mmCIF file of C-alpha atoms in Angstrom:
data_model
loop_
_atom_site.group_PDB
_atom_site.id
_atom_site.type_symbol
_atom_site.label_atom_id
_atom_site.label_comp_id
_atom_site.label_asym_id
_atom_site.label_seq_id
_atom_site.Cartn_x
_atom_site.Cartn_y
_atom_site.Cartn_z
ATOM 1 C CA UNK A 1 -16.530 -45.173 6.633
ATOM 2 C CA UNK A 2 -16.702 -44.176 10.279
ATOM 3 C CA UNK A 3 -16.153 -47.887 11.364
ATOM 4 C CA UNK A 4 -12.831 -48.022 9.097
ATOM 5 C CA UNK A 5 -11.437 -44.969 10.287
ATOM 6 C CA UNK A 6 -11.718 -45.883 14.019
ATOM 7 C CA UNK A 7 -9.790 -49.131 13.333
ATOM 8 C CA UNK A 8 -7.251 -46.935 11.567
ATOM 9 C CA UNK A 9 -6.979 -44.655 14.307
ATOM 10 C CA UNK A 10 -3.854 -45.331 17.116
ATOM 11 C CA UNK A 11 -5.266 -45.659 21.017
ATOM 12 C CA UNK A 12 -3.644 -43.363 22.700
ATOM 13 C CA UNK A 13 -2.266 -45.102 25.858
ATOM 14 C CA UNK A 14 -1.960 -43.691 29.491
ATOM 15 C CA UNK A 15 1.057 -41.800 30.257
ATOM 16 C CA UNK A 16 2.997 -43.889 32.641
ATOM 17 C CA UNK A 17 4.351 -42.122 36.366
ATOM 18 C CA UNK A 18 7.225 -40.393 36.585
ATOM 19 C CA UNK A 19 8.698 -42.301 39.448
ATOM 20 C CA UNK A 20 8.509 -45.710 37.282
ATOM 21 C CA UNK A 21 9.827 -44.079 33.890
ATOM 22 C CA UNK A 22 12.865 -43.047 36.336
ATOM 23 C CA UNK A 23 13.437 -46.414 38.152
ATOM 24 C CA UNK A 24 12.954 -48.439 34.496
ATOM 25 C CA UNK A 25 15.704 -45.831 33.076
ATOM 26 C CA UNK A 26 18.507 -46.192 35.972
ATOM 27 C CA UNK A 27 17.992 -49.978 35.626
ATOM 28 C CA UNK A 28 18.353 -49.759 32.196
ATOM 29 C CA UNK A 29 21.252 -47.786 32.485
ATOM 30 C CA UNK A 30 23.148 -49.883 34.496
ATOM 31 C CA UNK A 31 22.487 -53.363 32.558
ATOM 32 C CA UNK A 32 23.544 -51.363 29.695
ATOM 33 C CA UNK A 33 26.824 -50.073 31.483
ATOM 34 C CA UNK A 34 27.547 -53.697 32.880
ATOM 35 C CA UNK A 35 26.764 -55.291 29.169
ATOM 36 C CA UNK A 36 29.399 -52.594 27.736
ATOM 37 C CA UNK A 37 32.482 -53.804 30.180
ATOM 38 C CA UNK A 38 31.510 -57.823 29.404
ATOM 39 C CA UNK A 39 31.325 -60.516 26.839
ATOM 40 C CA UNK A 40 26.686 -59.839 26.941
ATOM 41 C CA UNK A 41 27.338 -57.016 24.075
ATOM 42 C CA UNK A 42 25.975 -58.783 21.595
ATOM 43 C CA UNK A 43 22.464 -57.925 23.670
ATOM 44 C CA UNK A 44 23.235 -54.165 23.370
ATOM 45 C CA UNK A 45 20.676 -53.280 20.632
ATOM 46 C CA UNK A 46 18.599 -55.787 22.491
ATOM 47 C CA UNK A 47 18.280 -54.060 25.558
ATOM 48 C CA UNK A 48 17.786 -50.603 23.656
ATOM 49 C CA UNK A 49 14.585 -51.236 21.676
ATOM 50 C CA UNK A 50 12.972 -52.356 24.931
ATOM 51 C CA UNK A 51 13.954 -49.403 26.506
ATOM 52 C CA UNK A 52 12.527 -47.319 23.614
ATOM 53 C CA UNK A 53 9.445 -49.562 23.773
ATOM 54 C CA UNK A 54 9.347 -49.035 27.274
ATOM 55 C CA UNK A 55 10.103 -45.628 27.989
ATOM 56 C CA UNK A 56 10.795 -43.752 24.962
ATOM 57 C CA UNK A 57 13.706 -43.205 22.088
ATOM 58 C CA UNK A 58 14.361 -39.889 24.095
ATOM 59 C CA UNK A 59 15.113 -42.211 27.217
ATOM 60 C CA UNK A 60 16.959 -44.629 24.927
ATOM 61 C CA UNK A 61 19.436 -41.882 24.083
ATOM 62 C CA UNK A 62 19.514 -40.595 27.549
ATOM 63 C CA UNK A 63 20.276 -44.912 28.759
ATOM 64 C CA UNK A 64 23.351 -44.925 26.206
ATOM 65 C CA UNK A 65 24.670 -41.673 27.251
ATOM 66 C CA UNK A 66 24.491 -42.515 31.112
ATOM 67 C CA UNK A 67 25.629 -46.600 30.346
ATOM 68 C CA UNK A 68 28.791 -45.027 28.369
ATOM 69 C CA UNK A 69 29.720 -42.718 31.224
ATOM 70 C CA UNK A 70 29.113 -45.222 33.785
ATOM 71 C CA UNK A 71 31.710 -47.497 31.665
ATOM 72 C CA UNK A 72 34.075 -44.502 30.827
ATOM 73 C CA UNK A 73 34.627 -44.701 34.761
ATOM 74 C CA UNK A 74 35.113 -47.912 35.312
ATOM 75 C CA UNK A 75 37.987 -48.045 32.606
ATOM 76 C CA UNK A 76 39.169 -45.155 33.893
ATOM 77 C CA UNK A 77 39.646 -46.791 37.244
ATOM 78 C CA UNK A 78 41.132 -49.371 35.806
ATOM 79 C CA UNK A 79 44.178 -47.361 34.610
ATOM 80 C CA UNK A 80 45.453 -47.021 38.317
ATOM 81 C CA UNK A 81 45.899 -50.998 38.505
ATOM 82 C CA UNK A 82 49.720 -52.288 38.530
ATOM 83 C CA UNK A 83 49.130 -55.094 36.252
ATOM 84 C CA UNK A 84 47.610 -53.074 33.664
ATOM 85 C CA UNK A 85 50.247 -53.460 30.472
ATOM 86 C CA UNK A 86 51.115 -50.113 28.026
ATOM 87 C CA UNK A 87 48.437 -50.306 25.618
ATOM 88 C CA UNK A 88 46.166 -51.797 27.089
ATOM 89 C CA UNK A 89 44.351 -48.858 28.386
ATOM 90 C CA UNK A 90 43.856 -47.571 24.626
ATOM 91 C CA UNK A 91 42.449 -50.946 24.154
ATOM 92 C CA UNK A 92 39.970 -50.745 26.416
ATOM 93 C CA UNK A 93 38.914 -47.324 25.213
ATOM 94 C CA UNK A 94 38.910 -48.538 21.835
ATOM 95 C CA UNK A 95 36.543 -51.332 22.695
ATOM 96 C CA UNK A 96 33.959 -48.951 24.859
ATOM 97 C CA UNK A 97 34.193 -46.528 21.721
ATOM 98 C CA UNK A 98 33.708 -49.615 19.163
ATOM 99 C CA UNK A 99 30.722 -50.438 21.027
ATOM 100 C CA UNK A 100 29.093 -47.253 21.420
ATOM 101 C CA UNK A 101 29.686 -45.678 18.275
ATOM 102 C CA UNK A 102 29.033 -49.239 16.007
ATOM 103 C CA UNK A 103 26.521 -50.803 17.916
ATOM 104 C CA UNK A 104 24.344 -48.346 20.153
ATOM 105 C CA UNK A 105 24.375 -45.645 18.015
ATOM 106 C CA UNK A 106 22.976 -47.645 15.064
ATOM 107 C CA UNK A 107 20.857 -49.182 17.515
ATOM 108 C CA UNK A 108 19.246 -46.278 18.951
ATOM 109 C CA UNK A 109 19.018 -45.449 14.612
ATOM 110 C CA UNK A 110 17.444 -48.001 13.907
ATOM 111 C CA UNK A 111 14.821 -47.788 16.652
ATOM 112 C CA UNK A 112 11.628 -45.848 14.536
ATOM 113 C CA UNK A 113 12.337 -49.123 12.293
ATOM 114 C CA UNK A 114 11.877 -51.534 14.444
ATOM 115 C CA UNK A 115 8.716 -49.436 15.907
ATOM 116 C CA UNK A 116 6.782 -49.764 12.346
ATOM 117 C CA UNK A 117 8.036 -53.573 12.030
ATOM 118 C CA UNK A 118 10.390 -53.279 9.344
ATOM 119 C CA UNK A 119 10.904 -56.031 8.108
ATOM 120 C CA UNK A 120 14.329 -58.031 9.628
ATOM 121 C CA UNK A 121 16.560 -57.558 6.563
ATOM 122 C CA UNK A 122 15.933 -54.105 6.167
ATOM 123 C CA UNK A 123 16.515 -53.707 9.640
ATOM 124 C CA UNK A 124 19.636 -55.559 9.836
ATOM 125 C CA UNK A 125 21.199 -53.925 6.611
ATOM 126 C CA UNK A 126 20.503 -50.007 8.244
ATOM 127 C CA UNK A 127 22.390 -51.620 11.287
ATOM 128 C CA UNK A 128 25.404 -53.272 8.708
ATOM 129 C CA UNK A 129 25.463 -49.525 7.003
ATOM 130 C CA UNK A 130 25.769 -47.736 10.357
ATOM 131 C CA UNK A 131 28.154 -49.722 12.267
ATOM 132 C CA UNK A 132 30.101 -49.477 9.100
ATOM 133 C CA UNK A 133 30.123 -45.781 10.002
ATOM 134 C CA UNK A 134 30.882 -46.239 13.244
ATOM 135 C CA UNK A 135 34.071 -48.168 13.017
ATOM 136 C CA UNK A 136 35.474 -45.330 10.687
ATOM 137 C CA UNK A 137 34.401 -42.973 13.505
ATOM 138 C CA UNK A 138 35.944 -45.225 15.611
ATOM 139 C CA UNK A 139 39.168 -44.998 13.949
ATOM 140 C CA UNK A 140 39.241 -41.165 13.586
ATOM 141 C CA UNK A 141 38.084 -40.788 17.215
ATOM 142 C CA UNK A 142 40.557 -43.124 18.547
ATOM 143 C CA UNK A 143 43.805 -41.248 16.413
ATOM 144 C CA UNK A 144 42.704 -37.853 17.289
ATOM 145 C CA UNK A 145 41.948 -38.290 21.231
ATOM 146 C CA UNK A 146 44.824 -41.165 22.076
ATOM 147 C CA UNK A 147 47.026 -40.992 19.057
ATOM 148 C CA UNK A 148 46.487 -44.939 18.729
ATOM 149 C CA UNK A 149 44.948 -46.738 15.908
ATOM 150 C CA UNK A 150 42.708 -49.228 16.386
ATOM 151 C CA UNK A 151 43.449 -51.090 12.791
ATOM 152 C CA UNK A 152 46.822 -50.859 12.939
ATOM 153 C CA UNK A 153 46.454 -53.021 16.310
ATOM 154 C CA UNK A 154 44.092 -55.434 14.851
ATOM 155 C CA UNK A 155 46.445 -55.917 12.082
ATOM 156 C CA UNK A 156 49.615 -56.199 14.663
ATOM 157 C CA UNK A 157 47.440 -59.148 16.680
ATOM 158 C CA UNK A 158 46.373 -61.123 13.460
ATOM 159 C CA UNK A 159 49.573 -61.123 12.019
ATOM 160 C CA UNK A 160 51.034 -61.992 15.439
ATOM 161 C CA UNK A 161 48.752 -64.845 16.143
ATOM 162 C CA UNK A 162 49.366 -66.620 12.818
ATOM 163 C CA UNK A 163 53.283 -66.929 13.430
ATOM 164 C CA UNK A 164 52.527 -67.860 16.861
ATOM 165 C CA UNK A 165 50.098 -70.683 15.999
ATOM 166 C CA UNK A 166 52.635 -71.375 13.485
ATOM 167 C CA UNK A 167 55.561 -71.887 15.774
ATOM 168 C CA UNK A 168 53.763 -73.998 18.414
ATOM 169 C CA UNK A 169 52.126 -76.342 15.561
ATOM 170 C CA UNK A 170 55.928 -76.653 13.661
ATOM 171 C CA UNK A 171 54.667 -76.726 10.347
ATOM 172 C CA UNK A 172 56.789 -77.770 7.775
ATOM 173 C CA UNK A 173 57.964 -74.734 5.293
ATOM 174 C CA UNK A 174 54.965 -76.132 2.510
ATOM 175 C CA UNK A 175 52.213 -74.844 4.950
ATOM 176 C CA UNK A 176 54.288 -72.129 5.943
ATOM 177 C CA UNK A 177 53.847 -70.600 2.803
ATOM 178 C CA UNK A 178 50.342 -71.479 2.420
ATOM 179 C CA UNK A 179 49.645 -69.811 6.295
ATOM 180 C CA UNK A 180 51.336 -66.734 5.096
ATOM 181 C CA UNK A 181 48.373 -66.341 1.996
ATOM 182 C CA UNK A 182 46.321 -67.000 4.610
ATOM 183 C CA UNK A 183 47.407 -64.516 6.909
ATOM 184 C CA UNK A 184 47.440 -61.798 3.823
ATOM 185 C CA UNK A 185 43.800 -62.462 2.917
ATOM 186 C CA UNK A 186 42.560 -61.952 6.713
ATOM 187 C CA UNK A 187 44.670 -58.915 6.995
ATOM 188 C CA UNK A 188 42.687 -57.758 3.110
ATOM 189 C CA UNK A 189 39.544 -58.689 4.914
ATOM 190 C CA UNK A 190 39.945 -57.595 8.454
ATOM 191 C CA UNK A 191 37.280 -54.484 8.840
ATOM 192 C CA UNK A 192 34.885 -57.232 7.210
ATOM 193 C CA UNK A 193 35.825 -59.666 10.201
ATOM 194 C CA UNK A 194 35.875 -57.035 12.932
ATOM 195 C CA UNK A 195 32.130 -56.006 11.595
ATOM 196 C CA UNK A 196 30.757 -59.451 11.451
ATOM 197 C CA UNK A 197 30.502 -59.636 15.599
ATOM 198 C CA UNK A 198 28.216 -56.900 15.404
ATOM 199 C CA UNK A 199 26.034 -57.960 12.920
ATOM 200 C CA UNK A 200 25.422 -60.998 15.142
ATOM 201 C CA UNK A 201 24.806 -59.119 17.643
ATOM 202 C CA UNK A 202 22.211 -57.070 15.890
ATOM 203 C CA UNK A 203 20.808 -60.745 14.525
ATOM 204 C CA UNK A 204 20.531 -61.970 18.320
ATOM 205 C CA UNK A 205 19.271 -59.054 19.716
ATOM 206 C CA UNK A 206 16.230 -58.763 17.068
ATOM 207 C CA UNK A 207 15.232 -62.617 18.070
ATOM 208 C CA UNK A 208 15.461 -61.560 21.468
ATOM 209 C CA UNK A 209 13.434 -58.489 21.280
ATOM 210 C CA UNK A 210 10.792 -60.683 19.249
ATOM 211 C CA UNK A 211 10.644 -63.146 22.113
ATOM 212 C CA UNK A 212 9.987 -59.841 24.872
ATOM 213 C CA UNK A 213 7.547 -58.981 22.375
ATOM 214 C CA UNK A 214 5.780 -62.168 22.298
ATOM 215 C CA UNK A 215 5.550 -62.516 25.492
ATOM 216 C CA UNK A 216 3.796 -58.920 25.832
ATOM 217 C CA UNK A 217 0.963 -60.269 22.676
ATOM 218 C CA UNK A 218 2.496 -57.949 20.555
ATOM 219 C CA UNK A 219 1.926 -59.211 16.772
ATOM 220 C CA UNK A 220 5.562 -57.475 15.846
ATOM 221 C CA UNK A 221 7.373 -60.326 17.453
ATOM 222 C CA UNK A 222 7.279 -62.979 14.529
ATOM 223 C CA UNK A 223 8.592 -60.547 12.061
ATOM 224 C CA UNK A 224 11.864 -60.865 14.351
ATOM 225 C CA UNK A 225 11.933 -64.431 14.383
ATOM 226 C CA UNK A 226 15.198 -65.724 13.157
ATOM 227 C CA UNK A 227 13.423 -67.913 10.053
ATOM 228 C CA UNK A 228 12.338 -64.774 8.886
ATOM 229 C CA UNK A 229 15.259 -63.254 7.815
ATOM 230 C CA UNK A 230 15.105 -62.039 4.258
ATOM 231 C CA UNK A 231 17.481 -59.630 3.190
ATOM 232 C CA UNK A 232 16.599 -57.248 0.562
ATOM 233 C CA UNK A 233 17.246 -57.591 -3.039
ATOM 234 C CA UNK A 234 19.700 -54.463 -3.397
ATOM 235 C CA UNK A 235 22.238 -56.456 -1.456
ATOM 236 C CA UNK A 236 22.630 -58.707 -4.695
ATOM 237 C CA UNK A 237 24.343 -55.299 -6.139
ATOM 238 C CA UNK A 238 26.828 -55.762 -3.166
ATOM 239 C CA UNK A 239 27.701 -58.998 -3.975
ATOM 240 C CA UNK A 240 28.184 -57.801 -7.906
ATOM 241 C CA UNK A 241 30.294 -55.854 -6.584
ATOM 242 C CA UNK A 242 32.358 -57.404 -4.376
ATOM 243 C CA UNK A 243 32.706 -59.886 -7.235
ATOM 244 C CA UNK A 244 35.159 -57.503 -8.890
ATOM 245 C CA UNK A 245 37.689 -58.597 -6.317
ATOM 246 C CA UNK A 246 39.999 -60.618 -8.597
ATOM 247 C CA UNK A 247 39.813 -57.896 -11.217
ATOM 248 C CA UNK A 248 40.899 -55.241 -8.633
ATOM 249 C CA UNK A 249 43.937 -53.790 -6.910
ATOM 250 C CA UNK A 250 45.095 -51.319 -4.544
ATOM 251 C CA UNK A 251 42.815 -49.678 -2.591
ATOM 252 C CA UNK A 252 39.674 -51.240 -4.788
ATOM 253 C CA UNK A 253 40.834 -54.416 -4.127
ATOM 254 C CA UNK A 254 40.405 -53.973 -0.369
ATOM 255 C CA UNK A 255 37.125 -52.840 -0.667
ATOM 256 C CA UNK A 256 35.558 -54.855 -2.643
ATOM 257 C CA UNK A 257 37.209 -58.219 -0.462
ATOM 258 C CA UNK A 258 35.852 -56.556 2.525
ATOM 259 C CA UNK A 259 32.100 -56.424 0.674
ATOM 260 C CA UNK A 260 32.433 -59.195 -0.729
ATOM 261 C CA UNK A 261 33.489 -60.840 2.647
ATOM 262 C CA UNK A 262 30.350 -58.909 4.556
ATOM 263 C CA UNK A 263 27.922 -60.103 1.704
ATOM 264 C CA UNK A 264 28.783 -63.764 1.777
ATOM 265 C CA UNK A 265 28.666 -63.462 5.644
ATOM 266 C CA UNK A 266 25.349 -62.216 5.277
ATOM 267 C CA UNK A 267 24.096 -64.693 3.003
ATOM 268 C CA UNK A 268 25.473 -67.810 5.120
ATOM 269 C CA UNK A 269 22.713 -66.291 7.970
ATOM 270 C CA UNK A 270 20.008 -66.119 5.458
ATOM 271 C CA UNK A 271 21.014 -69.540 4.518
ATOM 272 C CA UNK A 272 20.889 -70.291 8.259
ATOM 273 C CA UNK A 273 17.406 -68.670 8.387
ATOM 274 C CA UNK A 274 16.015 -70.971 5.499
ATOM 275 C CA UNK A 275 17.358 -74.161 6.963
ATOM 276 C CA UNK A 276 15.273 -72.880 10.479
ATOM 277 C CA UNK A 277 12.455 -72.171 8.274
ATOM 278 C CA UNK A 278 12.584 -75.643 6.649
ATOM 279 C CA UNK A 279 12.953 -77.254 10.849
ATOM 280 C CA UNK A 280 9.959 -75.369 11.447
ATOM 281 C CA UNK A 281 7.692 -76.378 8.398
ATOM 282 C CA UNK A 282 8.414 -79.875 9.455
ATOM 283 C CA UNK A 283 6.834 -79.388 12.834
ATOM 284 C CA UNK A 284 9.708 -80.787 14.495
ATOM 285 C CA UNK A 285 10.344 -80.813 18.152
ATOM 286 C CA UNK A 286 12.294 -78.389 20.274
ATOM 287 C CA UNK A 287 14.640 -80.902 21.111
ATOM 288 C CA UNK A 288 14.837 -82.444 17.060
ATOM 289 C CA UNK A 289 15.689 -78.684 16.196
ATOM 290 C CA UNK A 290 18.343 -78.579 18.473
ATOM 291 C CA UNK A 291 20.398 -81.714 17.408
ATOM 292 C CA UNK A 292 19.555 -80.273 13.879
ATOM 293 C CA UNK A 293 21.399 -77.390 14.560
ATOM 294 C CA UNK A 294 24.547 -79.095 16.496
ATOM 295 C CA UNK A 295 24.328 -80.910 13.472
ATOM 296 C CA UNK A 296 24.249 -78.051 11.267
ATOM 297 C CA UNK A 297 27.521 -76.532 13.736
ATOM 298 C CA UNK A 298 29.357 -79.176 13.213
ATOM 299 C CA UNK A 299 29.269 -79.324 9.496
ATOM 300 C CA UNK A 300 30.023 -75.600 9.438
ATOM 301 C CA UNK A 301 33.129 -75.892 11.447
ATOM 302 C CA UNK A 302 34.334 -78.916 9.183
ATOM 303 C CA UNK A 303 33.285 -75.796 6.389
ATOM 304 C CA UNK A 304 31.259 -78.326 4.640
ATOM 305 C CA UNK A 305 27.854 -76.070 5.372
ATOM 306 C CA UNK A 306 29.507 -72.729 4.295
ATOM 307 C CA UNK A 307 29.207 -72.620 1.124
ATOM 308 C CA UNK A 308 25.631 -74.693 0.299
ATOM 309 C CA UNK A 309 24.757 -72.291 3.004
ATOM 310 C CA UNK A 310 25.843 -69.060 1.204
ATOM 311 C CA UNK A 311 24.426 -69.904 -2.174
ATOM 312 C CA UNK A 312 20.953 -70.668 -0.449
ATOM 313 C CA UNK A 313 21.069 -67.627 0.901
ATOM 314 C CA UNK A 314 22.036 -65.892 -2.637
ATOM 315 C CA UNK A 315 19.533 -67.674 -4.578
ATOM 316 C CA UNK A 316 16.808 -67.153 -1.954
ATOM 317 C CA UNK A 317 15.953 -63.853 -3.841
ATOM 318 C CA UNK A 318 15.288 -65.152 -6.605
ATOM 319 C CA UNK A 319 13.372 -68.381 -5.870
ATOM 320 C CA UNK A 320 12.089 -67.378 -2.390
ATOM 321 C CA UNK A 321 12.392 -70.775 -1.113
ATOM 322 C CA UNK A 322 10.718 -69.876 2.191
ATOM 323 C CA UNK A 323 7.618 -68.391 0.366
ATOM 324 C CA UNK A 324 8.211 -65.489 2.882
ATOM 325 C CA UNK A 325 6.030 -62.676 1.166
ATOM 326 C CA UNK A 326 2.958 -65.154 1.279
ATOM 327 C CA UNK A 327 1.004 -65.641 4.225
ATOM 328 C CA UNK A 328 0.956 -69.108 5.909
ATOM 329 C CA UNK A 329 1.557 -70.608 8.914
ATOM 330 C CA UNK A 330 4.014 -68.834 11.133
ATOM 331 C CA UNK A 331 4.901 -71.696 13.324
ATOM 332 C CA UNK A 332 4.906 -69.687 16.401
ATOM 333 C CA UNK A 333 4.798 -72.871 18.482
ATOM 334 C CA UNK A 334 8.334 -73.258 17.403
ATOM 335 C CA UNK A 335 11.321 -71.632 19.123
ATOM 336 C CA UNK A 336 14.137 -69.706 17.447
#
């Protein structure tokens, strides 16, 4: 009994120096600020759990808050240039709040999950859930503080770039008609499109925190691994419901397109994840697994892959084609 409760019993680390927590939290704050203002967002949450790891959630929070004041400025700065266009400063502000609010915050939620190694669907549906929440924050935020909307802009731009990609490919009036149901449906499905950046960025961010982990020994890391992702079996009610679509109308029709949109989305990576799963088992190369997956690219733009894709991720849950709650061999050897 004694020799079971010491093994059950956490070692209590030593405390690390001041100075260093400091230095790790200014860095952190300004990789965070600079990943804000660019195109490296999608390494937000990312860069958060290792600065909870690291340092703390309390230091996590306290990154965010300096990182989002630090890119508050810079836009802010940005207002005073002369070939800044009207509206274009709300747009920035929109995107800094969009980030914050629908990708750090849930981040920085999500963080005691990621500590107990929650498993990467779980993880990755509190994430969906919560930057959910934040773009409806988003769009209250944005109305009451600037007066602007950022939906009603999203809306403006797709329907804009459909009649301009219209115009310069002088499509006869057939197609016309057939880009203007297309142009409908995105418009139907648009918070589902505007959400599915994040949840790639939550995706990328996980395998790259499992590779910081590996790298530290940390037995966490391969739950994180990309092959691994198994979302959990409530999400099949989603997809029931989002399957009312063609039954519904008005404001029930748009959100159950917008689940239903989210759902499939999120089925087409599980898909992905069993067809890395299946490169893996194979022992394959680094190099085989990369052709396999320009491949596997290739097919999807040509939206051959989509849909075997999506249905291997929906029946994964019931025939568990990875064998994921058994214990074999992890492939570590393998990269994601």
């Amino acid at each position: 009994m004694i020799e079971t409760s010491l093994q059950q019993e956490p070692v209590a680390l030593p405390g690390r120096p001041f100075g260093r927590i400091a230095r790790s939290v200014a860095g952190y704050s300004l990789l965070l600020g600079l990943m804000f203002v660019t195109q490296l967002f999608v390494f937000v949450p990312a860069a958060i759990f290792q600065c909870a790891v690291k340092n703390g959630r309390r230091a996590a929070w306290l990154v965010t808050a300096v990182a989002t004041a630090l890119a508050a400025l810079y836009i802010f700065q940005l207002a005073h240039q002369p070939e800044l266009k009207p509206g274009d400063l709300e747009i920035l502000y929109t995107a800094l709040v969009t980030l914050v609010l629908s990708v750090a915050v849930p981040a920085l939620a999500a963080v005691p999950l990621v500590e107990r190694g929650e498993s990467f669907g779980r993880v990755l549906m509190f994430s969906t859930i919560g930057s959910t929440v934040g773009l409806f924050l988003t769009e209250a935020v944005m109305r009451s503080a600037m007066g602007f909307s950022p939906f009603a802009q999203h809306l403006v731009d797709v329907r804009r770039n459909f009649a301009d990609g219209m115009k310069q490919a002088g499509i006869s009036a057939q197609y016309a008609q057939m880009m203007d149901k297309m142009s409908d449906v995105a418009a139907l499905c648009l918070p589902a499109f505007v959400l599915m950046p994040m949840i790639v960025a939550f995706v990328l961010s996980l395998m790259m925190f499992a590779r910081l982990d590996r790298r530290n020994g940390i037995e966490r890391s391969s739950t994180y691994l990309f092959r691994n992702l198994s979302l959990p079996d409530w999400v099949l009610f989603a997809f029931v419901l989002g399957g009312l679509t063609p039954l519904a109308s008005g404001r029930l029709l748009s959100v159950t397109a917008n689940v239903l949109a989210v759902v499939t989305f999120l089925y087409f990576l599980q898909g992905l994840a069993i067809f890395r799963s299946v490169l893996a088992s194979t022992g394959m190369s680094l190099f085989g697994v990369a052709v396999s997956f320009l491949f596997m690219g290739f097919l999807i733009l040509l939206s051959v892959a989509i849909l075997p894709l999506s249905v291997a991720g929906l029946f994964d849950s019931f025939f568990d084609f990875r064998h994921i709650n058994r214990k074999d061999d992890s492939h570590e050897g393998h990269s994601d």
